Tab-separated table of N, CA and C in Angstrom:
chain	number	residue	atom	x	y	z
A	137	UNK	N	8.530	65.378	-22.439
A	137	UNK	CA	8.281	64.032	-22.939
A	137	UNK	C	9.245	63.058	-22.258
A	138	UNK	N	10.490	63.478	-22.076
A	138	UNK	CA	11.477	62.601	-21.432
A	138	UNK	C	11.056	62.284	-19.999
A	139	UNK	N	10.507	63.269	-19.309
A	139	UNK	CA	10.052	63.048	-17.935
A	139	UNK	C	8.907	62.061	-17.913
A	140	UNK	N	7.961	62.207	-18.825
A	140	UNK	CA	6.834	61.287	-18.911
A	140	UNK	C	7.309	59.876	-19.262
A	141	UNK	N	8.265	59.772	-20.174
A	141	UNK	CA	8.804	58.464	-20.536
A	141	UNK	C	9.509	57.827	-19.336
A	142	UNK	N	10.245	58.631	-18.569
A	142	UNK	CA	10.929	58.114	-17.395
A	142	UNK	C	9.923	57.627	-16.349
A	143	UNK	N	8.888	58.388	-16.131
A	143	UNK	CA	7.849	57.997	-15.153
A	143	UNK	C	7.166	56.702	-15.601
A	144	UNK	N	6.838	56.618	-16.875
A	144	UNK	CA	6.211	55.390	-17.381
A	144	UNK	C	7.167	54.196	-17.268
A	145	UNK	N	8.445	54.436	-17.557
A	145	UNK	CA	9.443	53.367	-17.436
A	145	UNK	C	9.537	52.891	-15.983
A	146	UNK	N	9.619	53.804	-15.035
A	146	UNK	CA	9.713	53.459	-13.616
A	146	UNK	C	8.442	52.735	-13.153
A	147	UNK	N	7.299	53.195	-13.633
A	147	UNK	CA	6.038	52.555	-13.261
A	147	UNK	C	5.995	51.124	-13.799
A	148	UNK	N	6.457	50.925	-15.005
A	148	UNK	CA	6.450	49.596	-15.616
A	148	UNK	C	7.433	48.653	-14.920
A	149	UNK	N	8.586	49.179	-14.511
A	149	UNK	CA	9.623	48.361	-13.892
A	149	UNK	C	9.495	48.279	-12.366
A	150	UNK	N	8.435	48.829	-11.810
A	150	UNK	CA	8.301	48.839	-10.356
A	150	UNK	C	8.263	47.415	-9.801
A	151	UNK	N	8.592	47.322	-8.555
A	151	UNK	CA	8.603	46.017	-7.894
A	151	UNK	C	7.157	45.578	-7.661
A	152	UNK	N	6.832	44.483	-8.234
A	152	UNK	CA	5.483	43.943	-8.056
A	152	UNK	C	5.552	42.828	-7.027
A	153	UNK	N	4.544	42.757	-6.192
A	153	UNK	CA	4.573	41.671	-5.207
A	153	UNK	C	4.470	40.324	-5.904
A	154	UNK	N	5.309	39.405	-5.471
A	154	UNK	CA	5.268	38.069	-6.046
A	154	UNK	C	4.157	37.281	-5.377
A	155	UNK	N	3.454	36.498	-6.148
A	155	UNK	CA	2.386	35.711	-5.539
A	155	UNK	C	2.977	34.687	-4.576
A	156	UNK	N	2.284	34.407	-3.487
A	156	UNK	CA	2.823	33.445	-2.530
A	156	UNK	C	2.926	32.058	-3.157
A	157	UNK	N	4.004	31.393	-2.861
A	157	UNK	CA	4.238	30.053	-3.380
A	157	UNK	C	3.770	29.060	-2.317
A	158	UNK	N	2.885	28.177	-2.705
A	158	UNK	CA	2.377	27.180	-1.766
A	158	UNK	C	3.362	26.022	-1.720
A	159	UNK	N	3.844	25.750	-0.544
A	159	UNK	CA	4.753	24.633	-0.347
A	159	UNK	C	3.892	23.384	-0.127
A	160	UNK	N	4.091	22.405	-0.986
A	160	UNK	CA	3.315	21.176	-0.883
A	160	UNK	C	3.935	20.308	0.205
A	161	UNK	N	3.143	19.936	1.208
A	161	UNK	CA	3.693	19.076	2.262
A	161	UNK	C	4.136	17.735	1.682
A	162	UNK	N	5.133	17.101	2.290
A	162	UNK	CA	5.660	15.841	1.755
A	162	UNK	C	4.604	14.751	1.619
A	163	UNK	N	3.663	14.677	2.546
A	163	UNK	CA	2.642	13.628	2.478
A	163	UNK	C	1.698	13.854	1.315
A	164	UNK	N	1.384	15.099	0.995
A	164	UNK	CA	0.535	15.359	-0.173
A	164	UNK	C	1.259	14.973	-1.454
A	165	UNK	N	2.532	15.319	-1.520
A	165	UNK	CA	3.331	14.967	-2.688
A	165	UNK	C	3.414	13.452	-2.843
A	166	UNK	N	3.688	12.751	-1.743
A	166	UNK	CA	3.814	11.284	-1.799
A	166	UNK	C	2.492	10.635	-2.187
A	167	UNK	N	1.402	11.086	-1.598
A	167	UNK	CA	0.098	10.494	-1.936
A	167	UNK	C	-0.261	10.771	-3.396
A	168	UNK	N	0.098	11.947	-3.893
A	168	UNK	CA	-0.133	12.259	-5.309
A	168	UNK	C	0.705	11.379	-6.220
A	169	UNK	N	1.949	11.160	-5.843
A	169	UNK	CA	2.823	10.290	-6.648
A	169	UNK	C	2.341	8.839	-6.606
A	170	UNK	N	1.805	8.401	-5.460
A	170	UNK	CA	1.251	7.040	-5.369
A	170	UNK	C	0.030	6.897	-6.270
A	171	UNK	N	-0.815	7.911	-6.299
A	171	UNK	CA	-1.979	7.889	-7.183
A	171	UNK	C	-1.539	7.838	-8.643
A	172	UNK	N	-0.512	8.628	-8.980
A	172	UNK	CA	0.001	8.623	-10.352
A	172	UNK	C	0.602	7.263	-10.713
A	173	UNK	N	1.260	6.617	-9.758
A	173	UNK	CA	1.826	5.295	-9.999
A	173	UNK	C	0.725	4.287	-10.291
A	174	UNK	N	-0.345	4.342	-9.528
A	174	UNK	CA	-1.474	3.444	-9.770
A	174	UNK	C	-2.067	3.676	-11.157
A	175	UNK	N	-2.141	4.959	-11.554
A	175	UNK	CA	-2.733	5.292	-12.855
A	175	UNK	C	-1.895	4.764	-14.024
A	176	UNK	N	-0.610	4.548	-13.813
A	176	UNK	CA	0.249	4.029	-14.885
A	176	UNK	C	-0.094	2.589	-15.250
A	177	UNK	N	-0.674	1.857	-14.315
A	177	UNK	CA	-1.096	0.484	-14.601
A	177	UNK	C	0.032	-0.514	-14.732
A	178	UNK	N	1.197	-0.223	-14.188
A	178	UNK	CA	2.342	-1.125	-14.314
A	178	UNK	C	2.107	-2.451	-13.603
A	179	UNK	N	1.427	-2.396	-12.466
A	179	UNK	CA	1.193	-3.634	-11.720
A	179	UNK	C	0.335	-4.589	-12.535
A	180	UNK	N	-0.728	-4.079	-13.136
A	180	UNK	CA	-1.628	-4.903	-13.937
A	180	UNK	C	-0.963	-5.379	-15.228
A	181	UNK	N	-0.043	-4.560	-15.754
A	181	UNK	CA	0.638	-4.902	-16.997
A	181	UNK	C	1.813	-5.854	-16.771
A	182	UNK	N	2.121	-6.138	-15.509
A	182	UNK	CA	3.218	-7.048	-15.219
A	182	UNK	C	4.590	-6.398	-15.215
A	183	UNK	N	4.647	-5.080	-15.252
A	183	UNK	CA	5.938	-4.363	-15.208
A	183	UNK	C	6.316	-4.125	-13.744
A	184	UNK	N	6.534	-5.226	-13.031
A	184	UNK	CA	6.692	-5.131	-11.585
A	184	UNK	C	8.052	-4.587	-11.162
A	185	UNK	N	9.088	-4.802	-11.944
A	185	UNK	CA	10.385	-4.239	-11.566
A	185	UNK	C	10.326	-2.712	-11.611
A	186	UNK	N	9.795	-2.157	-12.687
A	186	UNK	CA	9.646	-0.700	-12.789
A	186	UNK	C	8.696	-0.180	-11.710
A	187	UNK	N	7.668	-0.952	-11.422
A	187	UNK	CA	6.698	-0.594	-10.381
A	187	UNK	C	7.405	-0.469	-9.028
A	188	UNK	N	8.245	-1.446	-8.688
A	188	UNK	CA	8.945	-1.411	-7.402
A	188	UNK	C	10.021	-0.329	-7.360
A	189	UNK	N	10.664	-0.058	-8.477
A	189	UNK	CA	11.645	1.025	-8.519
A	189	UNK	C	10.948	2.341	-8.172
A	190	UNK	N	9.801	2.583	-8.802
A	190	UNK	CA	9.054	3.819	-8.552
A	190	UNK	C	8.471	3.856	-7.140
A	191	UNK	N	7.909	2.739	-6.694
A	191	UNK	CA	7.289	2.687	-5.363
A	191	UNK	C	8.328	2.938	-4.274
A	192	UNK	N	9.492	2.321	-4.378
A	192	UNK	CA	10.521	2.546	-3.364
A	192	UNK	C	11.087	3.966	-3.457
A	193	UNK	N	11.158	4.534	-4.654
A	193	UNK	CA	11.631	5.921	-4.804
A	193	UNK	C	10.644	6.888	-4.142
A	194	UNK	N	9.360	6.649	-4.316
A	194	UNK	CA	8.347	7.499	-3.676
A	194	UNK	C	8.520	7.448	-2.166
A	195	UNK	N	8.669	6.256	-1.630
A	195	UNK	CA	8.823	6.096	-0.185
A	195	UNK	C	10.110	6.750	0.312
A	196	UNK	N	11.211	6.525	-0.364
A	196	UNK	CA	12.487	7.090	0.073
A	196	UNK	C	12.478	8.623	0.014
A	197	UNK	N	11.897	9.191	-1.027
A	197	UNK	CA	11.829	10.658	-1.110
A	197	UNK	C	10.890	11.219	-0.045
A	198	UNK	N	9.808	10.512	0.228
A	198	UNK	CA	8.905	10.962	1.289
A	198	UNK	C	9.635	10.976	2.630
A	199	UNK	N	10.373	9.921	2.916
A	199	UNK	CA	11.103	9.840	4.183
A	199	UNK	C	12.134	10.960	4.281
A	200	UNK	N	12.820	11.241	3.178
A	200	UNK	CA	13.800	12.324	3.200
A	200	UNK	C	13.114	13.674	3.440
A	201	UNK	N	12.018	13.934	2.746
A	201	UNK	CA	11.336	15.226	2.875
A	201	UNK	C	10.632	15.368	4.226
A	202	UNK	N	10.059	14.297	4.729
A	202	UNK	CA	9.271	14.355	5.959
A	202	UNK	C	10.144	14.298	7.207
A	203	UNK	N	11.161	13.439	7.211
A	203	UNK	CA	11.948	13.205	8.416
A	203	UNK	C	13.400	13.658	8.295
A	204	UNK	N	13.764	14.228	7.182
A	204	UNK	CA	15.133	14.666	6.875
A	204	UNK	C	16.161	13.548	7.065
A	205	UNK	N	15.764	12.341	6.724
A	205	UNK	CA	16.688	11.204	6.662
A	205	UNK	C	17.082	11.042	5.203
A	206	UNK	N	18.337	10.903	4.922
A	206	UNK	CA	18.812	10.853	3.541
A	206	UNK	C	18.626	9.462	2.945
A	207	UNK	N	17.388	9.099	2.717
A	207	UNK	CA	17.062	7.760	2.234
A	207	UNK	C	17.449	7.517	0.778
A	208	UNK	N	17.202	8.451	-0.155
A	208	UNK	CA	17.491	8.140	-1.559
A	208	UNK	C	18.962	7.888	-1.859
A	209	UNK	N	19.863	8.518	-1.109
A	209	UNK	CA	21.284	8.396	-1.409
A	209	UNK	C	21.953	7.218	-0.714
A	210	UNK	N	21.247	6.515	0.122
A	210	UNK	CA	21.853	5.458	0.928
A	210	UNK	C	21.361	4.086	0.509
A	211	UNK	N	22.176	3.092	0.837
A	211	UNK	CA	21.726	1.717	0.630
A	211	UNK	C	20.693	1.404	1.704
A	212	UNK	N	19.954	0.340	1.502
A	212	UNK	CA	18.923	-0.025	2.476
A	212	UNK	C	19.514	-0.242	3.867
A	213	UNK	N	20.600	-1.020	4.026
A	213	UNK	CA	21.149	-1.184	5.382
A	213	UNK	C	21.618	0.134	6.014
A	214	UNK	N	22.242	1.015	5.215
A	214	UNK	CA	22.683	2.310	5.747
A	214	UNK	C	21.490	3.132	6.218
A	215	UNK	N	20.462	3.170	5.392
A	215	UNK	CA	19.278	3.939	5.753
A	215	UNK	C	18.601	3.379	6.994
A	216	UNK	N	18.426	2.060	7.060
A	216	UNK	CA	17.761	1.450	8.212
A	216	UNK	C	18.554	1.692	9.490
A	217	UNK	N	19.871	1.682	9.388
A	217	UNK	CA	20.714	1.967	10.548
A	217	UNK	C	20.510	3.409	11.014
A	218	UNK	N	20.470	4.344	10.069
A	218	UNK	CA	20.249	5.749	10.429
A	218	UNK	C	18.864	5.948	11.030
A	219	UNK	N	17.858	5.316	10.451
A	219	UNK	CA	16.492	5.453	10.963
A	219	UNK	C	16.393	4.932	12.390
A	220	UNK	N	17.077	3.827	12.672
A	220	UNK	CA	17.045	3.260	14.019
A	220	UNK	C	17.779	4.153	15.014
A	221	UNK	N	18.889	4.757	14.583
A	221	UNK	CA	19.691	5.558	15.514
A	221	UNK	C	19.073	6.928	15.803
A	222	UNK	N	18.314	7.479	14.865
A	222	UNK	CA	17.742	8.815	15.084
A	222	UNK	C	16.486	8.777	15.935
A	223	UNK	N	15.747	7.686	15.885
A	223	UNK	CA	14.535	7.579	16.693
A	223	UNK	C	13.342	8.355	16.171
A	224	UNK	N	13.382	8.824	14.929
A	224	UNK	CA	12.243	9.575	14.404
A	224	UNK	C	11.087	8.656	13.988
A	225	UNK	N	11.383	7.373	13.822
A	225	UNK	CA	10.349	6.409	13.448
A	225	UNK	C	10.144	5.425	14.592
A	226	UNK	N	8.888	5.071	14.825
A	226	UNK	CA	8.634	4.097	15.887
A	226	UNK	C	9.012	2.693	15.401
A	227	UNK	N	9.002	1.739	16.310
A	227	UNK	CA	9.456	0.376	16.003
A	227	UNK	C	8.611	-0.274	14.915
A	228	UNK	N	7.313	-0.049	14.942
A	228	UNK	CA	6.424	-0.643	13.921
A	228	UNK	C	6.765	-0.110	12.537
A	229	UNK	N	6.971	1.182	12.433
A	229	UNK	CA	7.316	1.778	11.142
A	229	UNK	C	8.689	1.309	10.672
A	230	UNK	N	9.629	1.167	11.592
A	230	UNK	CA	10.949	0.670	11.207
A	230	UNK	C	10.871	-0.752	10.673
A	231	UNK	N	10.051	-1.604	11.318
A	231	UNK	CA	9.893	-2.983	10.840
A	231	UNK	C	9.260	-3.015	9.454
A	232	UNK	N	8.230	-2.191	9.255
A	232	UNK	CA	7.564	-2.152	7.953
A	232	UNK	C	8.535	-1.690	6.873
A	233	UNK	N	9.302	-0.632	7.167
A	233	UNK	CA	10.266	-0.126	6.192
A	233	UNK	C	11.326	-1.167	5.866
A	234	UNK	N	11.843	-1.817	6.893
A	234	UNK	CA	12.876	-2.835	6.670
A	234	UNK	C	12.333	-3.953	5.789
A	235	UNK	N	11.142	-4.418	6.101
A	235	UNK	CA	10.536	-5.506	5.324
A	235	UNK	C	10.303	-5.081	3.876
A	236	UNK	N	9.695	-3.898	3.694
A	236	UNK	CA	9.392	-3.444	2.336
A	236	UNK	C	10.666	-3.184	1.531
A	237	UNK	N	11.616	-2.466	2.108
A	237	UNK	CA	12.817	-2.097	1.348
A	237	UNK	C	13.660	-3.321	0.996
A	238	UNK	N	13.740	-4.285	1.876
A	238	UNK	CA	14.487	-5.512	1.547
A	238	UNK	C	13.779	-6.293	0.440
A	239	UNK	N	12.453	-6.363	0.530
A	239	UNK	CA	11.681	-7.042	-0.510
A	239	UNK	C	11.850	-6.320	-1.841
A	240	UNK	N	11.770	-4.998	-1.798
A	240	UNK	CA	11.931	-4.184	-3.004
A	240	UNK	C	13.320	-4.374	-3.613
A	241	UNK	N	14.342	-4.443	-2.766
A	241	UNK	CA	15.699	-4.680	-3.263
A	241	UNK	C	15.803	-6.034	-3.967
A	242	UNK	N	15.128	-7.037	-3.428
A	242	UNK	CA	15.139	-8.354	-4.078
A	242	UNK	C	14.524	-8.263	-5.469
A	243	UNK	N	13.438	-7.512	-5.596
A	243	UNK	CA	12.778	-7.368	-6.896
A	243	UNK	C	13.668	-6.585	-7.855
A	244	UNK	N	14.264	-5.493	-7.375
A	244	UNK	CA	15.042	-4.617	-8.248
A	244	UNK	C	16.399	-5.198	-8.621
A	245	UNK	N	17.073	-5.849	-7.684
A	245	UNK	CA	18.458	-6.247	-7.922
A	245	UNK	C	18.667	-7.749	-8.081
A	246	UNK	N	17.826	-8.561	-7.468
A	246	UNK	CA	18.012	-10.008	-7.546
A	246	UNK	C	17.032	-10.643	-8.527
A	247	UNK	N	16.294	-9.799	-9.237
A	247	UNK	CA	15.336	-10.257	-10.253
A	247	UNK	C	14.283	-11.212	-9.687
A	248	UNK	N	13.905	-10.970	-8.435
A	248	UNK	CA	12.837	-11.753	-7.827
A	248	UNK	C	11.522	-11.383	-8.512
A	249	UNK	N	10.675	-12.344	-8.758
A	249	UNK	CA	9.393	-12.121	-9.438
A	249	UNK	C	8.261	-12.082	-8.408
A	250	UNK	N	7.808	-10.900	-8.020
A	250	UNK	CA	6.704	-10.824	-7.067
A	250	UNK	C	5.378	-11.112	-7.766
A	251	UNK	N	4.379	-11.443	-6.975
A	251	UNK	CA	3.041	-11.627	-7.526
A	251	UNK	C	2.324	-10.280	-7.510
A	252	UNK	N	1.232	-10.206	-8.248
A	252	UNK	CA	0.432	-8.976	-8.258
A	252	UNK	C	-0.145	-8.719	-6.877
A	253	UNK	N	-0.474	-9.803	-6.143
A	253	UNK	CA	-0.983	-9.638	-4.781
A	253	UNK	C	0.078	-9.042	-3.865
A	254	UNK	N	1.332	-9.494	-4.020
A	254	UNK	CA	2.431	-8.925	-3.232
A	254	UNK	C	2.591	-7.434	-3.544
A	255	UNK	N	2.530	-7.100	-4.815
A	255	UNK	CA	2.680	-5.694	-5.217
A	255	UNK	C	1.546	-4.852	-4.652
A	256	UNK	N	0.347	-5.374	-4.685
A	256	UNK	CA	-0.806	-4.661	-4.136
A	256	UNK	C	-0.656	-4.475	-2.628
A	257	UNK	N	-0.220	-5.524	-1.935
A	257	UNK	CA	-0.023	-5.456	-0.483
A	257	UNK	C	1.067	-4.442	-0.145
A	258	UNK	N	2.170	-4.463	-0.892
A	258	UNK	CA	3.251	-3.514	-0.649
A	258	UNK	C	2.816	-2.077	-0.904
A	259	UNK	N	2.030	-1.880	-1.950
A	259	UNK	CA	1.505	-0.539	-2.222
A	259	UNK	C	0.676	-0.057	-1.033
A	260	UNK	N	-0.174	-0.931	-0.515
A	260	UNK	CA	-1.000	-0.582	0.643
A	260	UNK	C	-0.163	-0.253	1.868
A	261	UNK	N	0.930	-0.994	2.067
A	261	UNK	CA	1.816	-0.727	3.202
A	261	UNK	C	2.482	0.643	3.078
A	262	UNK	N	2.940	0.965	1.879
A	262	UNK	CA	3.584	2.265	1.671
A	262	UNK	C	2.569	3.384	1.884
A	263	UNK	N	1.389	3.222	1.336
A	263	UNK	CA	0.348	4.246	1.494
A	263	UNK	C	-0.030	4.400	2.962
A	264	UNK	N	-0.162	3.299	3.675
A	264	UNK	CA	-0.501	3.344	5.100
A	264	UNK	C	0.604	4.029	5.887
A	265	UNK	N	1.861	3.748	5.542
A	265	UNK	CA	2.978	4.400	6.221
A	265	UNK	C	2.894	5.916	6.046
A	266	UNK	N	2.655	6.362	4.826
A	266	UNK	CA	2.554	7.806	4.574
A	266	UNK	C	1.397	8.387	5.374
A	267	UNK	N	0.247	7.742	5.327
A	267	UNK	CA	-0.918	8.255	6.046
A	267	UNK	C	-0.708	8.250	7.557
A	268	UNK	N	-0.031	7.225	8.069
A	268	UNK	CA	0.220	7.140	9.513
A	268	UNK	C	1.196	8.197	10.005
A	269	UNK	N	2.059	8.674	9.133
A	269	UNK	CA	3.094	9.619	9.555
A	269	UNK	C	2.767	11.065	9.199
A	270	UNK	N	1.527	11.318	8.802
A	270	UNK	CA	1.097	12.705	8.605
A	270	UNK	C	0.988	13.335	9.990
A	271	UNK	N	1.648	14.468	10.215
A	271	UNK	CA	1.579	15.067	11.548
A	271	UNK	C	0.169	15.546	11.872
A	272	UNK	N	-0.150	15.472	13.153
A	272	UNK	CA	-1.458	15.952	13.610
A	272	UNK	C	-1.516	17.460	13.424
A	273	UNK	N	-2.686	17.975	13.058
A	273	UNK	CA	-2.783	19.434	12.895
A	273	UNK	C	-2.584	20.139	14.233
A	274	UNK	N	-2.001	21.299	14.161
A	274	UNK	CA	-1.759	22.086	15.371
A	274	UNK	C	-3.093	22.527	15.957
A	275	UNK	N	-3.223	22.494	17.282
A	275	UNK	CA	-4.481	22.928	17.890
A	275	UNK	C	-4.695	24.418	17.649
A	276	UNK	N	-5.924	24.761	17.401
A	276	UNK	CA	-6.246	26.171	17.177
A	276	UNK	C	-6.646	26.801	18.499
A	277	UNK	N	-6.357	28.063	18.631
A	277	UNK	CA	-6.693	28.786	19.850
A	277	UNK	C	-8.197	29.006	19.915
A	278	UNK	N	-8.721	28.931	21.113
A	278	UNK	CA	-10.147	29.184	21.309
A	278	UNK	C	-10.383	30.692	21.257
A	279	UNK	N	-11.250	31.097	20.390
A	279	UNK	CA	-11.600	32.505	20.269
A	279	UNK	C	-13.011	32.663	20.811
A	280	UNK	N	-13.176	33.491	21.830
A	280	UNK	CA	-14.526	33.638	22.389
A	280	UNK	C	-15.468	34.216	21.350
A	281	UNK	N	-16.693	33.715	21.378
A	281	UNK	CA	-17.672	34.191	20.405
A	281	UNK	C	-18.178	35.581	20.764
A	282	UNK	N	-18.082	35.933	22.035
A	282	UNK	CA	-18.508	37.252	22.483
A	282	UNK	C	-17.264	38.049	22.850
A	283	UNK	N	-17.199	39.296	22.428
A	283	UNK	CA	-16.025	40.101	22.773
A	283	UNK	C	-15.847	40.205	24.287
A	284	UNK	N	-14.602	40.311	24.715
A	284	UNK	CA	-14.304	40.366	26.147
A	284	UNK	C	-14.981	41.559	26.800
A	285	UNK	N	-15.041	42.663	26.108
A	285	UNK	CA	-15.657	43.851	26.707
A	285	UNK	C	-17.129	43.610	27.033
A	286	UNK	N	-17.811	42.804	26.229
A	286	UNK	CA	-19.207	42.494	26.520
A	286	UNK	C	-19.306	41.690	27.814
A	287	UNK	N	-18.382	40.764	28.018
A	287	UNK	CA	-18.368	40.001	29.267
A	287	UNK	C	-18.103	40.915	30.462
A	288	UNK	N	-17.172	41.840	30.278
A	288	UNK	CA	-16.834	42.769	31.354
A	288	UNK	C	-18.044	43.588	31.756
A	289	UNK	N	-18.755	44.147	30.778
A	289	UNK	CA	-19.895	44.999	31.097
A	289	UNK	C	-21.046	44.179	31.682
A	290	UNK	N	-21.223	42.957	31.225
A	290	UNK	CA	-22.273	42.115	31.814
A	290	UNK	C	-21.922	41.786	33.264
A	291	UNK	N	-20.672	41.479	33.532
A	291	UNK	CA	-20.249	41.178	34.889
A	291	UNK	C	-20.410	42.407	35.778
A	292	UNK	N	-20.028	43.550	35.260
A	292	UNK	CA	-20.124	44.791	36.019
A	292	UNK	C	-21.575	45.128	36.321
A	293	UNK	N	-22.450	44.888	35.353
A	293	UNK	CA	-23.885	45.142	35.569
A	293	UNK	C	-24.430	44.246	36.680
A	294	UNK	N	-24.030	42.964	36.635
A	294	UNK	CA	-24.501	42.032	37.660
A	294	UNK	C	-23.965	42.375	39.034
A	295	UNK	N	-22.745	42.881	39.115
A	295	UNK	CA	-22.144	43.191	40.400
A	295	UNK	C	-22.723	44.468	40.997
A	296	UNK	N	-23.203	45.382	40.174
A	296	UNK	CA	-23.739	46.633	40.690
A	296	UNK	C	-25.232	46.544	40.943
A	297	UNK	N	-25.875	45.492	40.489
A	297	UNK	CA	-27.332	45.373	40.680
A	297	UNK	C	-27.678	44.841	42.027
């Protein structure tokens, strides 16, 4: 009985394969967070300061995850300086980021009152930035539809005929 109990214990405690964990790409996470932000309805409700806090946080975390630039921990000038020096962002993206982050800082810290149209435009800019910086998919290798051996035998048949 002890042997059977030991075997059952070992079988129960055996190493089970862990299911693979899907790593969510930064752009999927950012686009999902942008959709969730829209669903909150803060822009329509006039909660624009909270809206800009969340919108800029989404953008900064996306930049950190996608480009490994430490955006969330830095001030806007520090981050923009790092982005310019690393060269991971093109000039158009750097201009858009500078414009958006400075505007967002005015809303968050200087109590600037943006319009709903401004908030909508800024949301579109952030979404466009994320979509523009999604990396192109890696090219797939061409796999012949006919096995190589079939080509070999067809060639050999033609050469011997």
